[in-house]
Coordinates of C-alpha atoms in Angstrom, one line a residue:
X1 CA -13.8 32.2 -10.6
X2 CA -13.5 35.1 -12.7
X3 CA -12.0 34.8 -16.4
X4 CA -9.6 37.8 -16.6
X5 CA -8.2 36.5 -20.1
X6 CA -8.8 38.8 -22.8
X7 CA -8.9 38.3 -26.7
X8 CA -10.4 35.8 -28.3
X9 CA -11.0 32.2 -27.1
X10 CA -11.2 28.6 -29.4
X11 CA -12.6 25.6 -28.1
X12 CA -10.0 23.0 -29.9
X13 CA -9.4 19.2 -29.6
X14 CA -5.3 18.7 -29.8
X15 CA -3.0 16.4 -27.8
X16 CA -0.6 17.4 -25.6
X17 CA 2.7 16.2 -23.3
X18 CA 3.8 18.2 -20.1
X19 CA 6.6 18.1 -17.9
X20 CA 6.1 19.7 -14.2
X21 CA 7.0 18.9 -10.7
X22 CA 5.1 16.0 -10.5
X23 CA 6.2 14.0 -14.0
X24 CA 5.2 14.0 -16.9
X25 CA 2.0 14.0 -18.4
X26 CA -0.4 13.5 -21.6
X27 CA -2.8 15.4 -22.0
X28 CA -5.9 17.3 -24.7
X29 CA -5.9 21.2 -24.8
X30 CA -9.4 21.9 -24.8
X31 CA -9.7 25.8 -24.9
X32 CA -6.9 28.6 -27.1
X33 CA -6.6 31.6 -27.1
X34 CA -3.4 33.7 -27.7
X35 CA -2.3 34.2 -24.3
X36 CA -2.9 30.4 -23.0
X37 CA -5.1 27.4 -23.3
X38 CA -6.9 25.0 -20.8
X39 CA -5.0 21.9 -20.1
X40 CA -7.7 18.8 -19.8
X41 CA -5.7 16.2 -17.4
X42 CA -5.4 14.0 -14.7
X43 CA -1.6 15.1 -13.7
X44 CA -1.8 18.1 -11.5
X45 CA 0.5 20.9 -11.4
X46 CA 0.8 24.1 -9.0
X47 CA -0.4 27.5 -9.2
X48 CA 2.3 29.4 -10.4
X49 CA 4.2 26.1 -11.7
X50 CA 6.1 26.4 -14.7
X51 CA 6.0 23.6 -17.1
X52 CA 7.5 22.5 -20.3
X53 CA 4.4 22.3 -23.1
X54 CA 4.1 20.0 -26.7
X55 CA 1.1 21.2 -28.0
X56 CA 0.3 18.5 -31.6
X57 CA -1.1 20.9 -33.8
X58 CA -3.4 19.3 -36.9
X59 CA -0.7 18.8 -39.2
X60 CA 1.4 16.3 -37.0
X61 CA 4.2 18.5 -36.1
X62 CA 4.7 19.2 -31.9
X63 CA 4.7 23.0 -31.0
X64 CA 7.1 23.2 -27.7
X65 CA 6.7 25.9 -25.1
X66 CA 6.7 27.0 -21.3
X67 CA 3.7 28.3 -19.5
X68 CA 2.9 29.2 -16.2
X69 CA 0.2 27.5 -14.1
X70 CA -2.8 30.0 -13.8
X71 CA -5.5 28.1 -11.9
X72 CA -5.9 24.5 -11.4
X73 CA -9.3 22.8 -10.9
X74 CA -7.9 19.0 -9.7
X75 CA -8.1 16.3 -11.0
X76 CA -10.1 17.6 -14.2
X77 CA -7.0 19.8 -15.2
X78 CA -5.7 23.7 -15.1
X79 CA -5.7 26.8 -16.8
X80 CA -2.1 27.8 -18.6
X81 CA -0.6 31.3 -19.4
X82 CA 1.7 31.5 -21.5
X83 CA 5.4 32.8 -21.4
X84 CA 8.6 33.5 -22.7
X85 CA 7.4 32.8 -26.3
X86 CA 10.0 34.1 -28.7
X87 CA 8.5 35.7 -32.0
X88 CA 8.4 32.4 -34.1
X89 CA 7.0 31.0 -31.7
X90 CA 4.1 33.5 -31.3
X91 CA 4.1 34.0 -35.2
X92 CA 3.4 30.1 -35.2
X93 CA 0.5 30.3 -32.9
X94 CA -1.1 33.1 -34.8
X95 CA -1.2 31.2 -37.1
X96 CA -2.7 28.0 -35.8
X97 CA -5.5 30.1 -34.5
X98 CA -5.9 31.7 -37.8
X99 CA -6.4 28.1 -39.0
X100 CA -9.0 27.3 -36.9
X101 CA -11.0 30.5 -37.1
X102 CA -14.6 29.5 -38.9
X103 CA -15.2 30.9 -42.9
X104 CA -18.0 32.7 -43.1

């Protein structure tokens, strides 16, 4: 498989719920990156499949959001695009991955 995401690309640890087709889900994003994140789980979603996302970020709070279902490599999880994200919610996720950017 080809990766056709652009940008920038954090490997991250952070707990996560998600609603699809199937049920609903827990599960650990283990890759971010502006445009989506990779979804480390057991539940398994559709191509295409849009799902509703609660991304725990490191202060506690839940970060809410839909994505789309980009590729899906069962049962170890699938890769998420994100969509519809209104400007506080992009502003937000800025600057999450401002956050976790290294200090050099």
């Amino acid at each position: 498989m080809c990766d056709r995401r652009i940008g920038k690309r954090w490997d991250v640890c952070l707990d996560a719920l998600w609603d699809g087709k199937s049920g609903n889900y827990q599960a650990r994003i283990t890759d971010l990156s502006e445009g989506g994140c990779y979804v480390d789980t057991m539940g398994e979603a559709q191509v295409n499949e849009v799902i509703s996302f609660k991304l725990r970020l490191p202060d506690g709070e839940w970060f809410e959001f839909t994505g789309e279902v980009a590729h899906q490599t069962p049962p170890l999880g699938f890769g998420l695009k994100f969509i519809n994200f209104t400007d506080e919610q992009r502003e937000k996720l800025r600057s999450l991955l401002e956050q976790l950017q290294p200090i050099n």
